[in-house]
mmCIF file of C-alpha atoms and ligand atoms in Angstrom:
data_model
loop_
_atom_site.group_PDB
_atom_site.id
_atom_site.type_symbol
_atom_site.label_atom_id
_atom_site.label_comp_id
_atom_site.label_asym_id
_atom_site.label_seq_id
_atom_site.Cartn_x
_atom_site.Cartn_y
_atom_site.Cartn_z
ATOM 1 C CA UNK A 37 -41.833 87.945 185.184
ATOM 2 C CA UNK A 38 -39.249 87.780 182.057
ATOM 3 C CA UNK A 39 -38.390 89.707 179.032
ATOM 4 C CA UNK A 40 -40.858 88.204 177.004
ATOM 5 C CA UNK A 41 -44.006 88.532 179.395
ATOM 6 C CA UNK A 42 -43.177 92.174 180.679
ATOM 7 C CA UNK A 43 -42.380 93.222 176.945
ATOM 8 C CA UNK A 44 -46.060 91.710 175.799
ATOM 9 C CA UNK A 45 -47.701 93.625 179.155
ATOM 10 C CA UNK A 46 -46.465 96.759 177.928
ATOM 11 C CA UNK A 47 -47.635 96.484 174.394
ATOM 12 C CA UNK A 48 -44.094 97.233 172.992
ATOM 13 C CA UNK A 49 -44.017 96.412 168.977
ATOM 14 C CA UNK A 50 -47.424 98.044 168.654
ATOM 15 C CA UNK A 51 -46.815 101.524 169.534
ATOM 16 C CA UNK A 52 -44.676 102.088 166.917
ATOM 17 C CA UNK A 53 -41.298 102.413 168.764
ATOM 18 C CA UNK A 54 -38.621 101.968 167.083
ATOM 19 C CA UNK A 55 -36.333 100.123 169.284
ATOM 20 C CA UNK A 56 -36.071 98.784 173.009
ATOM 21 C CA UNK A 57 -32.745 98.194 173.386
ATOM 22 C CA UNK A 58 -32.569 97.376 177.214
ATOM 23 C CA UNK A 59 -35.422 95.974 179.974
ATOM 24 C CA UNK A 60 -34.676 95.035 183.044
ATOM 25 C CA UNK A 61 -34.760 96.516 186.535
ATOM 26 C CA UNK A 62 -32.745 98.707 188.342
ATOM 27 C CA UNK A 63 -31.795 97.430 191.806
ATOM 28 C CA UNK A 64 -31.486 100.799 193.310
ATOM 29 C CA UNK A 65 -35.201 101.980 192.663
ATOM 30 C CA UNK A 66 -36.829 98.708 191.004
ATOM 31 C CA UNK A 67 -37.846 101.336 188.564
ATOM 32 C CA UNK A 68 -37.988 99.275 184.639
ATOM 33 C CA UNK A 69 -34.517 100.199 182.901
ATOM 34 C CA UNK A 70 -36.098 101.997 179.619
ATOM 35 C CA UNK A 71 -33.845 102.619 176.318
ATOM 36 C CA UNK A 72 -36.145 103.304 173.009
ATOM 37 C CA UNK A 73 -36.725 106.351 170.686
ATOM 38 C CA UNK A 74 -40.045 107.430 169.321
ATOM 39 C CA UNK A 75 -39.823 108.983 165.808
ATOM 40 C CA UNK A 76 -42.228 111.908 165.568
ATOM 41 C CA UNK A 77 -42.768 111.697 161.512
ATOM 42 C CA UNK A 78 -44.991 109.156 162.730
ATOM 43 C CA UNK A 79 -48.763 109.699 163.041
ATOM 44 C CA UNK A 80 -49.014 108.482 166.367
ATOM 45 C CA UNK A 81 -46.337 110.760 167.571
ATOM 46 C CA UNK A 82 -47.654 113.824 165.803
ATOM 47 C CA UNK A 83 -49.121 115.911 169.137
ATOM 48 C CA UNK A 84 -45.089 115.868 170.017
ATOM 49 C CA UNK A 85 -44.437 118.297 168.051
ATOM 50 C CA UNK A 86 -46.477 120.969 169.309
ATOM 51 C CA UNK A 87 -45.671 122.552 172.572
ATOM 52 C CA UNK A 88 -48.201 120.808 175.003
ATOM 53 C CA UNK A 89 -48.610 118.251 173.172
ATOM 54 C CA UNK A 90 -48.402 114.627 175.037
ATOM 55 C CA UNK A 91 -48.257 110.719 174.040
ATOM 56 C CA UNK A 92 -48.619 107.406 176.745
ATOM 57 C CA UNK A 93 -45.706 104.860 175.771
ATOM 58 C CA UNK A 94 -44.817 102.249 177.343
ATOM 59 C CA UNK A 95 -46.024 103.607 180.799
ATOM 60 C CA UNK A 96 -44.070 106.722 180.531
ATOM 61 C CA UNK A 97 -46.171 109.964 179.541
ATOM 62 C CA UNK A 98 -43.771 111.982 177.370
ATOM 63 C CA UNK A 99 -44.469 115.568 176.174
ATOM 64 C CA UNK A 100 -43.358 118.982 175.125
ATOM 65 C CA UNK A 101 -43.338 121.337 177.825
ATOM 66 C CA UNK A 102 -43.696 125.691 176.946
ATOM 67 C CA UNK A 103 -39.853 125.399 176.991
ATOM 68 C CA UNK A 104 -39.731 122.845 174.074
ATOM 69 C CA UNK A 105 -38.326 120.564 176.014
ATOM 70 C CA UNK A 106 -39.273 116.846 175.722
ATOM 71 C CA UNK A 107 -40.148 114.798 179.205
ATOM 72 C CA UNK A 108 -40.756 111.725 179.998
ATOM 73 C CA UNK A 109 -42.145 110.349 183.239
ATOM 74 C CA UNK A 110 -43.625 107.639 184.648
ATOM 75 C CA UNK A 111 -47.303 108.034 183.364
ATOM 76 C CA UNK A 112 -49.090 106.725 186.655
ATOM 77 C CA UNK A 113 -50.268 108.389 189.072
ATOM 78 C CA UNK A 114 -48.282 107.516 192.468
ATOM 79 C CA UNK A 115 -51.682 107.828 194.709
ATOM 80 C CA UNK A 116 -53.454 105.090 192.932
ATOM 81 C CA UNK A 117 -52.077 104.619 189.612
ATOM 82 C CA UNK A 118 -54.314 106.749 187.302
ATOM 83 C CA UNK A 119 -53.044 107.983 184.305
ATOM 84 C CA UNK A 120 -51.611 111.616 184.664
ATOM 85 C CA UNK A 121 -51.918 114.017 182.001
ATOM 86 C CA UNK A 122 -49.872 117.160 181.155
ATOM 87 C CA UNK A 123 -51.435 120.771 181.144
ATOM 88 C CA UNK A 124 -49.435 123.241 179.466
ATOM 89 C CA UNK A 125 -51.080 125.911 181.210
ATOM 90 C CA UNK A 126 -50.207 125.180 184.472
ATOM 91 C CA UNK A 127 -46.651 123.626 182.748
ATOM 92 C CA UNK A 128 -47.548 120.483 185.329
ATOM 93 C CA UNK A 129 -48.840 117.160 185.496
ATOM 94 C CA UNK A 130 -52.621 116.335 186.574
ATOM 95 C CA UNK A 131 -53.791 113.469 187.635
ATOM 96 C CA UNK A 132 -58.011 113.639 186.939
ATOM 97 C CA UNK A 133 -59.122 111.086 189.592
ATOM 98 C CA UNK A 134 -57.961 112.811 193.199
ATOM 99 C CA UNK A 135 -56.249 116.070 191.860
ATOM 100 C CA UNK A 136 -52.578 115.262 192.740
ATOM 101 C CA UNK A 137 -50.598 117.560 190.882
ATOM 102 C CA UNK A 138 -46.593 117.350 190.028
ATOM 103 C CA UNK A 139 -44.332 119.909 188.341
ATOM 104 C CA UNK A 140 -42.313 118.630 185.538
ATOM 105 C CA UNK A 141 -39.878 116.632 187.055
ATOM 106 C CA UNK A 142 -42.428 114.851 188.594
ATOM 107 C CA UNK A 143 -41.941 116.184 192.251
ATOM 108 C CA UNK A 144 -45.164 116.183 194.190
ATOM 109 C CA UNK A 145 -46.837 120.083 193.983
ATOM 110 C CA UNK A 146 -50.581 119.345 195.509
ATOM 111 C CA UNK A 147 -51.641 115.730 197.263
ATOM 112 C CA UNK A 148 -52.865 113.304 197.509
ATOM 113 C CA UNK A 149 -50.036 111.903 196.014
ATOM 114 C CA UNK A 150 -46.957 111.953 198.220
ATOM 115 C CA UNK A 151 -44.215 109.931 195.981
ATOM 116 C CA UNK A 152 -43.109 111.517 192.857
ATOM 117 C CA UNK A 153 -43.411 110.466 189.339
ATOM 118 C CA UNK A 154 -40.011 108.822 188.201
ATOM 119 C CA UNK A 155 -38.214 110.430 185.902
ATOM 120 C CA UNK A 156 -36.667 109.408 182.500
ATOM 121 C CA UNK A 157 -34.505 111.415 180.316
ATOM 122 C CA UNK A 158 -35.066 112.414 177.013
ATOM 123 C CA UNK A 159 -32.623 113.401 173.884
ATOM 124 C CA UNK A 160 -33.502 114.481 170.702
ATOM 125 C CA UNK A 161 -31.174 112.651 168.161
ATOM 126 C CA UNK A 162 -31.474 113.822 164.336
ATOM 127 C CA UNK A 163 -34.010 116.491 164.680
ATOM 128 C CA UNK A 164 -36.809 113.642 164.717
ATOM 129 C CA UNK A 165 -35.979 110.973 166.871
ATOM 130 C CA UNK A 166 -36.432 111.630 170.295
ATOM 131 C CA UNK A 167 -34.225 108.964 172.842
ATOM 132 C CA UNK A 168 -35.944 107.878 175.937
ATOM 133 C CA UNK A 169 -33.719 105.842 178.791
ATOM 134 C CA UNK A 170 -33.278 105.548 182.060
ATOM 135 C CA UNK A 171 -30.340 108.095 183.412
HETATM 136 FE FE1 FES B 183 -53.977 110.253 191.260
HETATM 137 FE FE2 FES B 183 -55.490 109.571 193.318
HETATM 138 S S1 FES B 183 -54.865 108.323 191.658
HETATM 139 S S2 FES B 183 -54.641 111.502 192.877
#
């Protein structure tokens, strides 16, 4: 697959990010090499700013967890490949079609699911921008 095809697959341009700097694949954990920032004065990116709150992009789920702390992770499901969601009360990540549950650093707390959720680190640049990429 190339740039162009894997850029179009993950909808990038329409999700209002501001930049994708870098795509490729890492050869140590085939995981996509991810470098873009999502500005929350943008509608789309509102539920950021509450604590809880929680956004799909570009297959990464990225949210604020109860220590205000943006995180992003891969947003499927290892098991099967549903889309995992993010319950503040239980500060983890749910997946709704088997139950697997992960903490927030997407390590594996309940099954079926035995792989965790990859990881991708976030930065807040100028109060508003928050900087996702792979470490
Ligand atoms: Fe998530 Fe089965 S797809 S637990």
């Amino acid at each position: 697959m190339d740039r162009k095809e894997f850029i179009r697959l993950l909808g990038i341009g329409t999700l209002g990010v501001v930049a994708l700097n870098q795509l490729g694949c890492s050869k140590a954990d085939q995981q996509p090499r991810i470098d873009f920032y999502i500005d929350t004065t943008d509608p789309l990116y509102f539920s950021l700013l509450n604590t809880g709150g929680y956004v799909y992009v570009n297959g990464l789920i990225i949210f604020k967890g109860i220590d205000l702390n943006y995180y992003a992770l891969s947003q499927y499901c290892t098991h099967q490949g549903c889309d995992v969601t993010y319950q503040v009360a239980f500060n983890e990540l749910i997946c709704p079609c088997h139950g697997s549950q992960y903490d927030i650093n997407g390590q594996v707390t309940m099954g079926p699911a035995i792989a965790p959720l990859y990881q991708y680190v976030t930065e807040v640049v100028s109060g508003t921008l928050i900087h996702v990429f792979t470490p």
